[in-house]
Short mmCIF file of C-alpha atoms and ligand atoms in Angstrom, two decimals:
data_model
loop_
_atom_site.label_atom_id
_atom_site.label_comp_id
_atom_site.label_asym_id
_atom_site.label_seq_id
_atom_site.Cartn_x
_atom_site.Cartn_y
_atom_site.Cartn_z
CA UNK I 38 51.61 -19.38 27.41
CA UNK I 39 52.66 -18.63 30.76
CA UNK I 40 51.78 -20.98 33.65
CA UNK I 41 49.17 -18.97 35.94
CA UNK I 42 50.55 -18.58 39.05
CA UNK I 43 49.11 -21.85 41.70
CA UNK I 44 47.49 -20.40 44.48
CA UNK I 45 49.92 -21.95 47.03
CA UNK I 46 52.41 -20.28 45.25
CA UNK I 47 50.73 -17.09 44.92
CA UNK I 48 50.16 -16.66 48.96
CA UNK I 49 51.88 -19.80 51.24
CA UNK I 50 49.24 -17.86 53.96
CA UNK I 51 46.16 -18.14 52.05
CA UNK I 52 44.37 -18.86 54.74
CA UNK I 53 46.62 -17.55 57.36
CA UNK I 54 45.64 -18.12 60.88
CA UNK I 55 45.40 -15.34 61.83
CA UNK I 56 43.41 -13.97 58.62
CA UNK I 57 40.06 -13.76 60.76
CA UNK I 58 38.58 -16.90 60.83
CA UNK I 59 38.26 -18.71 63.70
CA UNK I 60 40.84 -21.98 63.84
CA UNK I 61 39.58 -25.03 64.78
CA UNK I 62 42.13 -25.57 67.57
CA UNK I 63 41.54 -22.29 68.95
CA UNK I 64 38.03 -22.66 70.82
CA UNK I 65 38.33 -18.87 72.38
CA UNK I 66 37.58 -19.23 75.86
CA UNK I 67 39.80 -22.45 76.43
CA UNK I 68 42.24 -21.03 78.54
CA UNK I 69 44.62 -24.36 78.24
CA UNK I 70 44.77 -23.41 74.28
CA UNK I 71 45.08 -19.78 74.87
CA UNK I 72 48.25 -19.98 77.18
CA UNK I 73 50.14 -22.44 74.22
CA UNK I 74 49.39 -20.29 71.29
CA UNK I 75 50.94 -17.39 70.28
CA UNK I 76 48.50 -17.39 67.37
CA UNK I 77 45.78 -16.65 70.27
CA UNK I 78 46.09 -13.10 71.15
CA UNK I 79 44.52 -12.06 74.48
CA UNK I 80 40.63 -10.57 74.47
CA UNK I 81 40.12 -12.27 71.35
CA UNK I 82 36.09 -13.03 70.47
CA UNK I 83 34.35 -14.67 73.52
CA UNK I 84 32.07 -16.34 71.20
CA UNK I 85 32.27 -19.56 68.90
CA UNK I 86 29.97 -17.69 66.21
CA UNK I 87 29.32 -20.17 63.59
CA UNK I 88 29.86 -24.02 64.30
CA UNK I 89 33.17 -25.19 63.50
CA UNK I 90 32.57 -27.70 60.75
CA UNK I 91 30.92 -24.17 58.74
CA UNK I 92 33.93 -22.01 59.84
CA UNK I 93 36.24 -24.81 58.67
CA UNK I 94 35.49 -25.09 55.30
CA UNK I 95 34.91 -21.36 54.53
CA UNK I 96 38.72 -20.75 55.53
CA UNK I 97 39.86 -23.98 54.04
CA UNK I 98 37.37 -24.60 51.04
CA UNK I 99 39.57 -22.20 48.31
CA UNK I 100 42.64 -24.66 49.07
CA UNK I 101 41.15 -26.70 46.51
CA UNK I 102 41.96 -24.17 43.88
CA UNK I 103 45.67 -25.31 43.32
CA UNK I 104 44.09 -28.92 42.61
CA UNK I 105 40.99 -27.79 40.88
CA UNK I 106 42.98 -25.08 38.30
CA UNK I 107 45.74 -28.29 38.31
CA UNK I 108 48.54 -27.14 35.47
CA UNK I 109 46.08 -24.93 33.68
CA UNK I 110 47.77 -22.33 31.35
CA UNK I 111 45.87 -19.06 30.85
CA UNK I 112 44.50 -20.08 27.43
CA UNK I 113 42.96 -23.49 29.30
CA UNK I 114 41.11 -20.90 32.03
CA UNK I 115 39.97 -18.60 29.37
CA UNK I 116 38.55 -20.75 26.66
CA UNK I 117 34.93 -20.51 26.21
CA UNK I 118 32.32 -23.06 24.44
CA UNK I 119 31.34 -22.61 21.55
CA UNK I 120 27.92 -22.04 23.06
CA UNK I 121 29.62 -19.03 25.17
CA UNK I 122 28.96 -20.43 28.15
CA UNK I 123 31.86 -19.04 30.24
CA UNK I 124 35.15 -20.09 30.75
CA UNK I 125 36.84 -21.49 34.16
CA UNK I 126 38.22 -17.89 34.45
CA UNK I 127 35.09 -16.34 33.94
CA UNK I 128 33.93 -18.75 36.91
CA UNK I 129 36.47 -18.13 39.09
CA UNK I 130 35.86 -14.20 38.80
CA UNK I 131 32.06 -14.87 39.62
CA UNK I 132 33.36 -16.81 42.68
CA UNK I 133 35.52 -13.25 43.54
CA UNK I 134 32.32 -11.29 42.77
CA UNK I 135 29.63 -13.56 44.67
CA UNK I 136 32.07 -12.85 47.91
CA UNK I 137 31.58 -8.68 47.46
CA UNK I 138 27.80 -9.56 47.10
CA UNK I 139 27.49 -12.13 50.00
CA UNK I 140 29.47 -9.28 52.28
CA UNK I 141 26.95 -6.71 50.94
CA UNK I 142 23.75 -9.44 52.06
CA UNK I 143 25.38 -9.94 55.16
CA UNK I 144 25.73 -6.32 56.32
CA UNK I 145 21.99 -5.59 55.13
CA UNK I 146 20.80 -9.06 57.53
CA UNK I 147 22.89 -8.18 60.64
CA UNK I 148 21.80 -4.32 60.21
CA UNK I 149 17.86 -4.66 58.71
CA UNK I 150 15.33 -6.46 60.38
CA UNK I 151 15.05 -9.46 57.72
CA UNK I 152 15.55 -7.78 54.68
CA UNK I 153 14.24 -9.03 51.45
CA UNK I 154 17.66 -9.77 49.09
CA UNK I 155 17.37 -9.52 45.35
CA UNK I 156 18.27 -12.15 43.26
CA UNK I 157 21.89 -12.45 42.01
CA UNK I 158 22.16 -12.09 38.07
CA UNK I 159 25.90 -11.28 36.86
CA UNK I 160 24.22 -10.18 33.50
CA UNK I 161 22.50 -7.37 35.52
CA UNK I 162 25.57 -6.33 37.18
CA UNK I 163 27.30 -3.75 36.50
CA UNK I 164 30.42 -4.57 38.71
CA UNK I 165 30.17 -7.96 36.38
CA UNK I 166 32.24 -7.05 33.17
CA UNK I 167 34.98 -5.42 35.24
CA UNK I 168 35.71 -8.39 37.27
CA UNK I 169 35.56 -10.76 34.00
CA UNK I 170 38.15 -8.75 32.30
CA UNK I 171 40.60 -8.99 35.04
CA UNK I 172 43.84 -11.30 35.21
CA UNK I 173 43.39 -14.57 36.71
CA UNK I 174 46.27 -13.92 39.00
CA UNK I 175 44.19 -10.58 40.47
CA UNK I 176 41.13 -12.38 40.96
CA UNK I 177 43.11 -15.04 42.86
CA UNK I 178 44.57 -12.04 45.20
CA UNK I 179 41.03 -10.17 45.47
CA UNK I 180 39.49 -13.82 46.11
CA UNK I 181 42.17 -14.34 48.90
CA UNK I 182 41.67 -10.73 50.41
CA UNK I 183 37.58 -10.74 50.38
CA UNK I 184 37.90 -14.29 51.41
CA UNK I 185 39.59 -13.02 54.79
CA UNK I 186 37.11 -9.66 55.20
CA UNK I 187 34.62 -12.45 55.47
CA UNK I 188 35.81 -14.83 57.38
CA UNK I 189 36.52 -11.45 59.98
CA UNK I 190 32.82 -10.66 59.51
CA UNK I 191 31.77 -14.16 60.54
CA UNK I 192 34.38 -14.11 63.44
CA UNK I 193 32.50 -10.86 64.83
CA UNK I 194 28.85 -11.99 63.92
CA UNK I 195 27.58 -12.86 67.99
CA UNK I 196 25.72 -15.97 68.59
CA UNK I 197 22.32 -14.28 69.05
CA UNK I 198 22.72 -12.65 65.40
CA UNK I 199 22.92 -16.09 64.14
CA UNK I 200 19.19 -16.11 64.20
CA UNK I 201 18.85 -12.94 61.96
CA UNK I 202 17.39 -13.48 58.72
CA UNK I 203 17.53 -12.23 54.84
CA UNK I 204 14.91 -13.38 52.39
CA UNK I 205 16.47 -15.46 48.81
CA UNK I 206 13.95 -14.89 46.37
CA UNK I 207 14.07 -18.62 45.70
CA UNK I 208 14.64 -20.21 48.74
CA UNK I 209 12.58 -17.74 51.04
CA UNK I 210 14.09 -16.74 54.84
CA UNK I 211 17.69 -18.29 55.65
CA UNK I 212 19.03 -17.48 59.08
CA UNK I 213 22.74 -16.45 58.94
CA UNK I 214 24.17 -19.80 59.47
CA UNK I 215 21.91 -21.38 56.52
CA UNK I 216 23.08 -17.99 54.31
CA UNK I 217 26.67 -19.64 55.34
CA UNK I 218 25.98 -22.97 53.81
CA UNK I 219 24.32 -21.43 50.92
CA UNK I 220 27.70 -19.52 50.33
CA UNK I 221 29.87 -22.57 50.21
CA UNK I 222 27.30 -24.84 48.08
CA UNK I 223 27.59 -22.41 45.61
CA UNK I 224 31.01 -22.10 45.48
CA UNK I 225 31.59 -25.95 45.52
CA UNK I 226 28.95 -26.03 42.70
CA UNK I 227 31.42 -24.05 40.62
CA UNK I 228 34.77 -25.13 42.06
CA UNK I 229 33.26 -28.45 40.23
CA UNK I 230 32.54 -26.59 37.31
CA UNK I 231 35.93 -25.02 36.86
CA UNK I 232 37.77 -28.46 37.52
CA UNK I 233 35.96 -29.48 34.10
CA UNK I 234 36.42 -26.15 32.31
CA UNK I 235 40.50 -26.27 32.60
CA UNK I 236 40.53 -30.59 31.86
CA UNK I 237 37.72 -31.23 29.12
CA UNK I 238 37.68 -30.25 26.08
NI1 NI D 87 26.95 -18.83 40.64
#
């Protein structure tokens, strides 16, 4: 079985700099970090959108793949339980997925005046059975490349759109920052899940 290919392996800039998300060390508007960075190009966004701890982890949080998928050969990613329930692959496609539907939510709250979101159910997807069929190693590149369209959404989202809402069917009106957190619960919820999928048996 052939090793899947680590993440840091796969893209040494998977969460390149200058991908979209706002760096920590680059506070735009600090004209002392401006002038040493290259990285900081000139008439870059005025605005500290989201709060920095939030920004943070959504451009860091996926590092944790090449720990959480550890040595994990293709047939440890893809085996399912004998109930069915899915595999770590399976998980890590819904994590590629959930990005194309959080993009989709946030487009409808910065453009609608708080819309009312449906609830997400893979089984009623129809994108669904085409991203579970794919290769680990092109979910890791989609993951990588709707990781950074998001993080460039965020980094253009202006501080008085913060306040805009969506509705969750569950949890009821969520501004854009709580939408944020939302985002990266979930994924750590199943970042947890696929760090037991590949180990236990
Ligand atoms: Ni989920």
């Amino acid at each position: 079985m052939p090793m899947i290919q680590r993440p840091s392996e796969a893209a040494p800039g998977w969460h390149h700099p200058g991908a979209g998300c706002h760096n920590a060390k680059d506070p735009a508007g600090d004209p002392a970090e401006e002038s040493g960075s290259e990285m900081v190009t000139k008439g870059r966004t005025a605005h500290m959108p989201l709060d920095t701890g939030a920004l943070v982890r959504l451009r860091t949080q996926l590092d944790a793949l090449a720990i959480v998928l550890g040595s994990g050969s293709e047939e440890s990613l893809s085996r399912r339980s004998d109930s069915g329930a899915w595999s770590a692959a399976d998980v890590l496609a819904h994590l590629g997925r959930c990005h194309e539907v959080f993009l989709q939510r946030l487009d409808r709250i910065l453009r609608d005046d708080a819309p009312e979101l449906q609830r997400y159910r893979a089984e009623d997807d129809p994108e669904w059975p085409a991203w579970r069929r794919l290769k680990t190693e092109d979910v890791l590149r989609r993951l990588r490349s709707l990781r950074q369209q998001l993080c460039a959404v965020l980094d253009g989202v202006k501080p008085e759109q913060l306040n805009r809402t969506g509705r969750h069917p569950d949890l009821g009106s969520l501004n854009v920052r709580e939408w944020v957190e939302l985002f990266l619960a979930h994924e750590g919820h199943h970042l947890y899940a696929i760090m037991k999928r590949v180990r236990v048996r």
